[in-house]
Amino acid sequence: MVQRGEAVQIKGAPKTIEVINPATLEKVGEVPVMGPEEVGRAVQRARDAKRHWTALSIDKRAQVLLRFRQALVDAKDRIAAVIVSETGKPKAEAYAAEIAYVCDAIGYWAKNAGRFLADERLSPHLLKTKRVISTYAPKGVVGIIGPWNFPFTLTVGEALAALFAGNAVVIKPSEFTPLSALAGAALAAEAGLPEGVLQVVTGYGETGEHLIDRVDMVHFTGSTATGRKVMKRAAERLIPVSLELGGKDPMIVLEDADLERAANGCVWGGLFNSGQVCISVERVYVAEPVYEAFLEKVREKISALRQGAGAEEDVDIGAMIMPRQIETVEGHVRDAVAKGARVLTGGRRNPKLTGFFYEPTLLADVDHSMKVMTEETFGPVIPVMKVKDAEEAVALANDSRYGLDASIWSKDLRRAGELARRIDSGSVCINDCLVNFQITEAPMGGVKESGLGRRHGPEGIRKFCDQKTIVEDRLGLKSELVWYPTTPFTRGLMRRMINLLFGSGLRRFFG
Ligand code: NAD
């Protein structure tokens, strides 16, 4: 069981995973593949640790987690180096989207968790003699299964709300990027998080399955295909799941958009993290009158980007995670070109770099017969399609099995707001993109095949709890005599009450 520090070499372990830096192809670590016994032990340790953790007040838990935040601030360069080493992303992205996100999220939950999980006094409209309180109790041990694209944010960051709520957490990070979560859990332990409250188990999908078989809830972030398997497995034990899945986010640029801003947003939203973001701009619809001008602006901006290994200075766009991911991108570009798309820039692996690099790519004249407009590409490719008007753009935006995020670009905010309500997605940004993830007040999640449940906001922490209702009678024993039809007298009384309710009193009682 690896609990702290970077990856370790396990002597005589039957299987290990080598962690590779995708920008340099160097080996940066090795972790064990954990089987059912190791996962079982981790979950048991979490169950034991949870008792003490749950018994602490939220303020006490917040004190510990704020110490973790301080430790993270102090260790930011070391943690950023770990993230960059296993993802190949630019350092700036590791600081901004991972370390800064986690620090900010700790502060957000420290300020708000108590309020979101406070007992709520309810006023019954009918049985007015009852005092009703709704409470939140932690589920127990939460399993967090994460992807590789944000290996710190989507593991340690996802664990925060569960921890604030009083759960113990066991993380199963991606087999491609286990080191960030390990480093984060080790740092949290050093900062005083009690042993066993936050652990990491490493391995492939099977290790994730062993975790699902033992925990009290699963929070999964990853592909839609795996999300289906996770839900099926969780259904066997009737444990709840929260699923943050894939996307194919549309960007709509209307005739009256600020084209400069829209082009900047498009390049940022489409190429951040090499396009490997669940809420990436994956397809763009541009109104006919501004189509060519928009393409030209985007092309110019892409041409100025510097691609390279994330650890180097002055790199705008980093590596992709693995050959399989590049092959998907190549397949989508090939398919689009065969069906008539124009490649305005990029369209190939970067021949000057050794690692897994695909050049930032702009495609024009695409349509929905092409995979690049209908399947998740998850790479540095921006396909742009000309549309007649906003109506056509909305119809095409909704022509997808996904529904995670979307963006609309227009100076007419009222019209953009109306269109936003008609787009089938968990969120829509107007004149912006990607930013909603950083707004921890805003519920974030998908509709259709993009997921179930929400992170952030009140729902983002309550989902890690069981809601319990406590009903207290305020009249004492006498009320029992009135309400429980245990004697002929009270049965008669009850009958008369029912007659009254369904007779003349119906409107008065039921409204
Ligand atoms: P993936 O589905 O291949 O793997 C995700 C995790 O699931 C990994 O840790 C993997 O080992 C584990 N896993 C695989 N099979 C499993 C099984 N049968 N049971 C339990 N766990 C199993 O996803 P990925 O390639 O790592 O990540 C990319 C995907 O994640 C993209 O589709 C992307 O859109 C999505 N994503 C979504 C969000 C979001 O918030 N909606 C955020 C980031 C990434």
Coordinates of C-alpha atoms and ligand atoms in Angstrom, one line a residue:
M1 CA 0.0 0.0 0.0
V2 CA 1.6 3.3 -1.1
Q3 CA 0.5 6.1 1.2
R4 CA 3.0 8.8 0.9
G5 CA 5.6 10.3 -1.4
E6 CA 6.4 9.7 -5.0
A7 CA 6.1 6.3 -6.7
V8 CA 8.1 3.6 -5.1
Q9 CA 9.7 0.5 -6.4
I10 CA 8.0 -2.5 -4.9
K11 CA 10.4 -5.4 -4.4
G12 CA 9.1 -8.6 -5.8
A13 CA 5.7 -7.1 -6.6
P14 CA 4.0 -9.1 -9.3
K15 CA 3.1 -6.1 -11.4
T16 CA 4.0 -2.5 -11.5
I17 CA 3.2 0.4 -13.8
E18 CA 6.0 2.6 -15.2
V19 CA 5.0 6.2 -15.3
I20 CA 6.3 8.0 -18.4
N21 CA 6.8 11.7 -19.1
P22 CA 4.9 12.1 -22.4
A23 CA 7.0 15.1 -23.4
T24 CA 10.4 13.5 -23.0
L25 CA 9.5 9.7 -22.9
E26 CA 11.6 9.4 -19.8
K27 CA 10.5 7.1 -17.0
V28 CA 9.5 9.2 -14.0
G29 CA 8.2 6.7 -11.6
E30 CA 6.8 3.3 -10.9
V31 CA 3.8 2.2 -8.9
P32 CA 2.3 -1.1 -7.9
V33 CA -0.8 -2.6 -9.4
M34 CA -3.0 -3.2 -6.4
G35 CA -5.3 -6.2 -6.1
P36 CA -8.4 -6.8 -4.0
E37 CA -6.5 -7.5 -0.8
E38 CA -4.6 -4.2 -0.9
V39 CA -7.6 -2.2 -1.9
G40 CA -9.6 -4.0 0.9
R41 CA -7.0 -3.1 3.5
A42 CA -7.0 0.5 2.4
V43 CA -10.8 0.7 2.6
Q44 CA -10.8 -0.9 6.0
R45 CA -8.1 1.6 7.2
A46 CA -10.3 4.4 5.8
R47 CA -13.3 3.0 7.7
D48 CA -11.4 3.0 11.0
A49 CA -10.0 6.5 10.4
K50 CA -13.4 7.8 9.4
R51 CA -14.8 7.4 12.9
H52 CA -12.5 9.9 14.4
W53 CA -12.6 12.3 11.4
T54 CA -16.4 12.3 11.4
A55 CA -16.5 13.0 15.1
L56 CA -14.6 16.3 14.6
S57 CA -16.6 19.4 14.0
I58 CA -16.5 20.9 10.5
D59 CA -14.4 23.8 11.9
K60 CA -11.8 21.4 13.2
R61 CA -11.7 19.5 9.9
A62 CA -11.3 22.9 8.1
Q63 CA -8.4 23.7 10.4
V64 CA -6.6 20.6 9.3
L65 CA -7.4 21.1 5.6
L66 CA -6.3 24.7 5.7
R67 CA -3.0 23.5 7.1
F68 CA -2.8 21.3 4.0
R69 CA -3.5 24.4 1.9
Q70 CA -0.5 26.1 3.5
A71 CA 1.7 23.1 2.9
L72 CA 0.6 23.1 -0.7
V73 CA 1.5 26.7 -1.1
D74 CA 4.9 26.0 0.4
A75 CA 5.5 22.9 -1.8
K76 CA 3.9 24.3 -5.0
D77 CA 7.1 24.0 -7.1
R78 CA 7.7 20.4 -6.1
I79 CA 4.1 19.4 -6.7
A80 CA 3.9 21.3 -10.0
A81 CA 7.1 19.5 -11.1
V82 CA 5.4 16.1 -10.3
I83 CA 2.3 17.1 -12.3
V84 CA 4.4 18.4 -15.3
S85 CA 6.6 15.3 -15.2
E86 CA 3.7 12.8 -15.7
T87 CA 1.5 14.9 -18.0
G88 CA 3.9 17.0 -20.1
K89 CA 1.7 20.1 -19.6
P90 CA 3.2 23.6 -19.4
K91 CA 4.2 24.6 -15.8
A92 CA 1.8 27.6 -15.9
E93 CA -1.1 25.2 -16.5
A94 CA -0.1 23.0 -13.6
Y95 CA 0.1 26.0 -11.2
A96 CA -3.2 27.6 -12.5
A97 CA -5.5 24.7 -13.1
E98 CA -4.3 22.3 -10.5
I99 CA -2.4 23.8 -7.5
A100 CA -4.3 27.2 -7.5
Y101 CA -7.6 25.4 -8.0
V102 CA -7.0 23.1 -5.1
C103 CA -5.9 25.9 -2.8
D104 CA -8.9 28.0 -3.8
A105 CA -11.3 25.1 -3.3
I106 CA -10.0 24.4 0.2
G107 CA -10.7 28.0 1.1
Y108 CA -14.2 27.8 -0.5
W109 CA -15.2 24.7 1.4
A110 CA -13.7 26.0 4.6
K111 CA -16.0 29.0 4.4
N112 CA -19.1 27.3 3.1
A113 CA -19.2 23.6 4.1
G114 CA -20.6 24.4 7.6
R115 CA -23.5 26.4 6.0
F116 CA -24.2 23.8 3.3
L117 CA -24.4 21.0 5.8
A118 CA -26.1 22.8 8.7
D119 CA -29.3 21.2 10.1
E120 CA -32.3 22.6 8.4
R121 CA -35.5 23.2 10.4
L122 CA -38.6 22.4 8.2
S123 CA -42.2 23.7 8.8
P124 CA -44.6 20.9 8.0
H125 CA -47.7 22.3 6.2
L126 CA -50.0 19.5 7.6
L127 CA -48.7 17.9 10.8
K128 CA -47.9 21.2 12.5
T129 CA -47.3 19.6 15.9
K130 CA -44.1 18.0 14.6
R131 CA -40.7 19.5 14.8
V132 CA -38.8 18.4 11.7
I133 CA -35.1 18.7 11.2
S134 CA -33.2 17.7 8.1
T135 CA -29.5 16.7 8.7
Y136 CA -26.5 15.6 6.7
A137 CA -24.4 12.6 7.7
P138 CA -21.2 11.6 5.8
K139 CA -21.6 8.5 3.7
G140 CA -18.6 6.8 5.1
V141 CA -15.7 5.9 2.7
V142 CA -15.9 7.6 -0.7
G143 CA -13.9 6.2 -3.6
I144 CA -12.6 8.8 -6.1
I145 CA -11.6 7.4 -9.5
G146 CA -9.9 10.0 -11.6
P147 CA -8.6 10.6 -15.1
W148 CA -5.1 11.7 -16.3
N149 CA -5.9 15.1 -17.8
F150 CA -5.8 17.0 -14.4
P151 CA -4.2 14.4 -12.2
F152 CA -4.1 16.6 -9.1
T153 CA -7.4 18.6 -9.4
L154 CA -9.5 15.6 -10.4
T155 CA -8.2 13.4 -7.6
V156 CA -7.1 15.4 -4.5
G157 CA -9.3 18.3 -5.6
E158 CA -12.3 16.1 -6.0
A159 CA -11.7 14.6 -2.6
L160 CA -12.0 17.9 -0.7
A161 CA -15.7 18.2 -0.5
A162 CA -16.0 14.6 0.7
L163 CA -13.4 15.2 3.3
F164 CA -15.0 18.4 4.6
A165 CA -18.2 16.5 4.9
G166 CA -16.5 14.0 7.2
N167 CA -15.9 11.1 4.9
A168 CA -12.6 9.2 4.5
V169 CA -11.5 9.0 0.9
V170 CA -9.6 6.4 -1.2
I171 CA -8.4 7.7 -4.5
K172 CA -7.7 5.5 -7.6
P173 CA -5.8 7.8 -9.9
S174 CA -5.3 7.1 -13.6
E175 CA -2.6 4.5 -14.4
F176 CA -1.0 7.1 -16.6
T177 CA -0.7 9.8 -13.9
P178 CA -0.7 8.3 -10.4
L179 CA 2.2 10.4 -9.0
S180 CA 0.3 13.7 -8.5
A181 CA -2.3 12.1 -6.3
L182 CA 0.3 10.2 -4.3
A183 CA 2.3 13.4 -3.8
G184 CA -0.9 15.3 -2.7
A185 CA -2.0 12.6 -0.2
A186 CA 1.5 12.5 1.2
L187 CA 1.5 16.3 1.7
A188 CA -1.9 16.2 3.3
A189 CA -0.6 13.6 5.8
E190 CA 2.5 15.7 6.5
A191 CA 0.2 18.6 7.2
G192 CA -1.7 16.7 9.8
L193 CA -4.5 14.9 8.0
P194 CA -5.0 11.8 10.2
E195 CA -3.6 8.6 8.9
G196 CA -6.0 6.6 6.7
V197 CA -8.4 9.6 6.0
L198 CA -7.0 10.2 2.5
Q199 CA -5.3 7.3 0.7
V200 CA -4.3 6.4 -2.8
V201 CA -4.5 3.0 -4.4
T202 CA -2.8 2.5 -7.7
G203 CA -3.4 0.3 -10.7
Y204 CA -5.5 -0.1 -13.8
G205 CA -9.3 -0.2 -14.2
E206 CA -9.4 -3.5 -12.3
T207 CA -8.1 -1.7 -9.2
G208 CA -11.0 0.8 -9.7
E209 CA -13.4 -2.1 -9.8
H210 CA -12.1 -3.5 -6.5
L211 CA -12.6 0.0 -5.0
I212 CA -16.2 0.2 -6.2
D213 CA -16.8 -3.2 -4.6
R214 CA -15.9 -1.9 -1.2
V215 CA -16.7 1.8 -0.7
D216 CA -19.9 3.5 0.2
M217 CA -20.0 5.9 -2.8
V218 CA -18.1 6.4 -6.0
H219 CA -17.2 9.7 -7.5
F220 CA -15.9 9.0 -11.0
T221 CA -14.4 11.4 -13.5
G222 CA -13.4 9.9 -16.9
S223 CA -14.8 8.7 -20.2
T224 CA -18.5 8.0 -20.8
A225 CA -17.7 4.4 -21.7
T226 CA -16.0 3.7 -18.4
G227 CA -18.6 5.7 -16.5
R228 CA -21.2 3.2 -17.8
K229 CA -19.2 0.3 -16.4
V230 CA -18.7 2.1 -13.1
M231 CA -22.4 2.7 -12.7
K232 CA -23.2 -0.9 -13.6
R233 CA -20.8 -2.2 -11.0
A234 CA -22.0 0.2 -8.3
A235 CA -25.6 -0.8 -9.1
E236 CA -24.7 -4.4 -7.9
R237 CA -24.1 -3.0 -4.4
L238 CA -26.7 -0.2 -4.7
I239 CA -24.2 2.5 -3.8
P240 CA -24.6 6.0 -5.3
V241 CA -22.4 7.3 -8.1
S242 CA -21.5 10.7 -9.2
L243 CA -20.3 10.7 -12.8
E244 CA -18.3 13.5 -14.5
L245 CA -17.9 12.2 -18.1
G246 CA -17.0 13.2 -21.6
G247 CA -18.0 16.2 -23.6
K248 CA -18.2 17.6 -27.1
D249 CA -18.6 21.3 -26.2
P250 CA -19.9 23.6 -28.8
M251 CA -18.9 27.3 -29.2
I252 CA -21.3 29.5 -31.1
V253 CA -20.0 32.7 -32.6
L254 CA -22.8 35.1 -33.7
E255 CA -22.6 37.8 -36.3
D256 CA -22.4 40.5 -33.7
A257 CA -19.6 38.9 -31.5
D258 CA -16.5 40.7 -30.6
L259 CA -14.4 38.6 -33.0
E260 CA -11.0 39.4 -31.3
R261 CA -12.3 38.2 -28.0
A262 CA -14.1 35.2 -29.5
A263 CA -10.9 34.2 -31.4
N264 CA -8.8 34.4 -28.3
G265 CA -11.4 32.4 -26.4
C266 CA -11.5 29.8 -29.1
V267 CA -7.7 29.3 -29.1
W268 CA -7.6 29.2 -25.3
G269 CA -10.7 27.0 -24.9
G270 CA -9.6 24.6 -27.7
L271 CA -5.9 24.2 -26.9
F272 CA -5.6 24.6 -23.2
N273 CA -3.9 21.4 -21.9
S274 CA -3.5 20.4 -25.5
G275 CA -7.2 20.2 -25.9
Q276 CA -7.4 17.4 -23.3
V277 CA -10.1 19.1 -21.2
C278 CA -13.6 17.7 -20.6
I279 CA -14.9 21.2 -21.3
S280 CA -12.6 22.0 -24.2
V281 CA -14.0 23.9 -27.2
E282 CA -14.5 20.8 -29.3
R283 CA -16.5 22.3 -32.2
V284 CA -17.2 25.8 -33.4
Y285 CA -20.2 27.2 -35.2
V286 CA -19.7 30.6 -36.8
A287 CA -22.3 32.8 -38.4
E288 CA -21.8 33.1 -42.2
P289 CA -20.9 36.9 -42.4
V290 CA -18.0 36.6 -39.9
Y291 CA -16.9 33.0 -40.8
E292 CA -13.8 33.9 -42.9
A293 CA -12.6 36.8 -40.7
F294 CA -12.9 34.5 -37.6
L295 CA -11.0 31.7 -39.2
E296 CA -8.2 34.1 -40.1
K297 CA -7.9 35.5 -36.6
V298 CA -7.8 32.0 -35.1
R299 CA -5.2 30.8 -37.6
E300 CA -2.9 33.8 -36.8
K301 CA -3.2 33.2 -33.1
I302 CA -2.5 29.5 -33.4
S303 CA 0.6 30.2 -35.5
A304 CA 2.1 32.2 -32.7
L305 CA 1.9 29.4 -30.2
R306 CA 5.1 27.7 -29.0
Q307 CA 4.8 24.0 -28.5
G308 CA 7.3 22.0 -26.3
A309 CA 7.9 20.0 -23.1
G310 CA 6.0 21.5 -20.2
A311 CA 9.0 21.7 -17.9
E312 CA 10.7 24.2 -20.3
E313 CA 10.1 27.9 -20.0
D314 CA 8.0 29.8 -22.6
V315 CA 5.9 26.9 -23.7
D316 CA 2.3 27.6 -24.6
I317 CA 1.1 24.1 -25.6
G318 CA 2.4 20.9 -24.2
A319 CA 2.3 17.2 -25.0
M320 CA -0.6 14.8 -25.3
I321 CA -0.8 12.0 -22.8
M322 CA -0.2 8.9 -24.9
P323 CA 0.0 7.5 -28.4
R324 CA -3.6 6.2 -28.3
Q325 CA -4.9 9.7 -27.7
I326 CA -2.8 11.0 -30.7
E327 CA -4.2 8.2 -32.8
T328 CA -7.7 9.3 -32.0
V329 CA -6.9 12.8 -33.1
E330 CA -5.2 11.6 -36.3
G331 CA -8.2 9.5 -37.1
H332 CA -10.6 12.4 -36.6
V333 CA -8.5 14.7 -38.8
R334 CA -8.1 12.1 -41.5
D335 CA -11.8 11.4 -41.6
A336 CA -12.6 15.1 -41.8
V337 CA -10.1 15.8 -44.6
A338 CA -11.4 12.8 -46.5
K339 CA -14.9 14.3 -46.3
G340 CA -13.9 17.7 -47.5
A341 CA -12.4 19.7 -44.5
R342 CA -9.6 22.1 -45.1
V343 CA -6.6 22.1 -42.8
L344 CA -5.6 25.8 -42.1
T345 CA -2.7 25.0 -39.8
G346 CA -1.3 21.9 -38.1
G347 CA -2.8 18.6 -39.0
R348 CA 0.1 16.3 -38.1
R349 CA 2.4 15.2 -35.2
N350 CA 5.1 17.7 -34.4
P351 CA 8.1 16.4 -36.3
K352 CA 10.5 18.6 -34.3
L353 CA 9.7 17.1 -30.9
T354 CA 10.4 13.6 -29.6
G355 CA 7.5 13.1 -27.2
F356 CA 3.7 12.7 -27.9
F357 CA 3.1 16.1 -29.6
Y358 CA 0.4 16.9 -32.1
E359 CA 0.5 20.3 -33.7
P360 CA -2.3 22.7 -32.8
T361 CA -4.7 22.3 -35.7
L362 CA -7.4 24.4 -37.3
L363 CA -10.0 22.8 -39.6
A364 CA -12.5 24.7 -41.7
D365 CA -15.5 23.6 -43.7
V366 CA -16.4 20.7 -41.4
D367 CA -19.9 19.3 -40.9
H368 CA -21.7 16.7 -38.8
S369 CA -20.9 13.8 -41.1
M370 CA -17.4 14.0 -39.7
K371 CA -16.2 12.3 -36.5
V372 CA -14.4 15.5 -35.4
M373 CA -17.8 17.2 -35.0
T374 CA -19.6 14.3 -33.3
E375 CA -17.2 12.3 -31.2
E376 CA -14.9 13.5 -28.4
T377 CA -11.6 14.3 -30.0
F378 CA -9.7 15.3 -26.8
G379 CA -6.8 16.9 -28.6
P380 CA -5.5 20.2 -30.0
V381 CA -7.9 20.4 -32.9
I382 CA -10.4 23.2 -33.5
P383 CA -13.0 22.3 -36.2
V384 CA -15.0 25.3 -37.4
M385 CA -18.3 25.1 -39.3
K386 CA -20.2 27.9 -41.1
V387 CA -23.9 28.3 -40.0
K388 CA -26.7 30.4 -41.4
D389 CA -27.9 31.9 -38.1
A390 CA -28.3 31.3 -34.4
E391 CA -31.2 28.9 -34.9
E392 CA -29.1 26.6 -37.0
A393 CA -26.2 26.9 -34.5
V394 CA -28.4 25.9 -31.5
A395 CA -29.9 23.0 -33.4
L396 CA -26.4 21.7 -34.3
A397 CA -25.1 22.3 -30.8
N398 CA -27.9 20.1 -29.5
D399 CA -27.2 17.4 -32.1
S400 CA -24.9 15.5 -29.8
R401 CA -25.1 12.7 -27.3
Y402 CA -23.0 14.8 -24.9
G403 CA -24.1 17.9 -22.9
L404 CA -21.3 19.2 -20.6
D405 CA -20.5 22.8 -21.4
A406 CA -21.0 25.3 -24.2
S407 CA -20.3 28.9 -25.1
I408 CA -22.1 31.7 -27.0
W409 CA -20.3 34.8 -28.2
S410 CA -22.4 37.9 -28.9
K411 CA -22.6 41.5 -27.8
D412 CA -26.4 41.1 -27.4
L413 CA -26.4 39.6 -23.9
R414 CA -30.1 39.2 -23.7
R415 CA -30.3 37.2 -26.8
A416 CA -27.3 35.1 -25.8
G417 CA -28.9 34.4 -22.4
E418 CA -32.1 33.2 -24.2
L419 CA -30.1 31.0 -26.5
A420 CA -28.1 29.6 -23.5
R421 CA -31.3 28.3 -22.0
R422 CA -32.1 26.4 -25.1
I423 CA -28.7 24.5 -25.2
D424 CA -28.7 21.0 -23.8
S425 CA -25.7 21.2 -21.4
G426 CA -24.9 21.4 -17.7
S427 CA -23.5 24.9 -18.2
V428 CA -23.1 27.6 -20.8
C429 CA -20.6 30.5 -20.8
I430 CA -21.4 33.8 -22.6
N431 CA -18.4 35.6 -24.1
D432 CA -16.1 33.2 -22.2
C433 CA -15.3 29.5 -21.9
L434 CA -13.7 27.0 -19.5
V435 CA -14.0 29.5 -16.6
N436 CA -17.0 28.0 -15.0
F437 CA -14.8 25.2 -13.6
Q438 CA -13.0 27.8 -11.5
I439 CA -16.2 29.2 -10.1
T440 CA -16.7 26.9 -7.1
E441 CA -20.1 28.5 -6.3
A442 CA -21.4 27.3 -9.7
P443 CA -22.8 23.7 -9.9
M444 CA -20.9 21.9 -12.6
G445 CA -21.7 18.7 -14.4
G446 CA -23.3 17.2 -17.4
V447 CA -26.6 16.3 -19.0
K448 CA -27.2 13.5 -21.5
E449 CA -24.1 11.2 -21.7
S450 CA -21.9 13.7 -20.0
G451 CA -22.7 12.6 -16.5
L452 CA -24.8 12.5 -13.4
G453 CA -24.5 14.8 -10.4
R454 CA -22.8 18.1 -9.8
R455 CA -19.5 19.2 -8.3
H456 CA -19.2 22.6 -6.6
G457 CA -21.9 24.6 -4.8
P458 CA -24.2 23.1 -2.1
E459 CA -24.9 19.9 -4.2
G460 CA -21.2 19.4 -4.6
I461 CA -20.8 18.6 -0.9
R462 CA -24.3 17.3 0.0
K463 CA -23.9 14.5 -2.5
F464 CA -21.2 13.0 -0.2
C465 CA -23.8 12.8 2.6
D466 CA -26.9 10.9 3.5
Q467 CA -29.8 13.2 4.3
K468 CA -31.5 12.2 7.5
T469 CA -34.8 13.5 8.7
I470 CA -35.5 13.8 12.4
V471 CA -39.2 14.2 13.3
E472 CA -40.0 15.1 16.9
D473 CA -43.4 15.3 18.5
R474 CA -43.9 18.4 20.4
L475 CA -47.1 17.5 22.3
G476 CA -45.7 14.6 24.2
L477 CA -47.7 11.5 25.1
K478 CA -51.2 13.0 24.9
S479 CA -50.9 13.4 21.1
E480 CA -50.4 9.7 20.8
L481 CA -53.9 9.2 22.2
V482 CA -55.3 11.5 19.6
W483 CA -53.5 10.2 16.6
Y484 CA -52.9 6.5 17.0
P485 CA -56.2 4.6 16.3
T486 CA -55.5 2.0 19.0
T487 CA -58.8 2.2 20.8
P488 CA -62.4 2.3 19.5
F489 CA -62.5 6.0 20.6
T490 CA -59.4 7.0 18.7
R491 CA -60.3 4.9 15.7
G492 CA -63.7 6.8 15.6
L493 CA -61.9 10.0 15.9
M494 CA -59.6 9.1 13.1
R495 CA -62.6 8.1 10.9
R496 CA -64.2 11.5 11.6
M497 CA -61.0 13.3 10.7
I498 CA -60.7 11.4 7.4
N499 CA -64.3 12.2 6.5
L500 CA -63.6 15.8 7.3
L501 CA -60.4 15.8 5.2
F502 CA -62.0 14.3 2.1
G503 CA -65.2 16.2 2.6
S504 CA -65.7 19.9 3.3
G505 CA -62.1 20.2 4.7
L506 CA -60.4 19.0 1.6
R507 CA -59.7 22.4 0.1
R508 CA -58.7 23.8 3.4
F509 CA -56.1 21.1 4.2
F510 CA -54.7 20.2 0.8
G511 CA -55.0 23.7 -0.7
Ligands
NAD1 P1 -11.0 6.6 -18.5 O1 -12.5 6.4 -18.5 O2 -10.2 5.8 -19.5 O3 -10.3 6.3 -17.1 C1 -10.7 7.1 -16.0 C2 -10.3 6.3 -14.7 O4 -11.2 5.1 -14.7 C3 -8.9 5.7 -14.7 O5 -8.4 5.9 -13.4 C4 -9.1 4.3 -15.0 O6 -8.0 3.4 -14.5 C5 -10.4 4.0 -14.4 N1 -11.1 2.8 -14.9 C6 -11.0 2.2 -16.1 N2 -11.8 1.2 -16.2 C7 -12.5 1.1 -15.0 C8 -13.4 0.2 -14.5 N3 -14.0 -0.8 -15.3 N4 -13.9 0.4 -13.3 C9 -13.4 1.4 -12.5 N5 -12.5 2.3 -12.9 C10 -12.0 2.1 -14.2 O7 -10.8 8.2 -18.8 P2 -9.4 8.9 -19.1 O8 -8.9 8.6 -20.5 O9 -8.5 8.7 -17.9 O10 -9.9 10.5 -19.1 C11 -10.4 11.1 -20.2 C12 -11.9 11.2 -20.2 O11 -12.3 11.8 -19.0 C13 -12.5 12.1 -21.3 O12 -13.6 11.4 -21.8 C14 -12.9 13.4 -20.6 O13 -13.9 14.1 -21.2 C15 -13.3 12.8 -19.2 N6 -13.2 13.9 -18.2 C16 -14.4 14.4 -17.7 C17 -14.4 15.4 -16.8 C18 -15.6 16.0 -16.3 O14 -15.6 16.8 -15.3 N7 -16.8 15.8 -16.9 C19 -13.1 15.9 -16.4 C20 -12.0 15.4 -16.9 C21 -12.0 14.4 -17.8

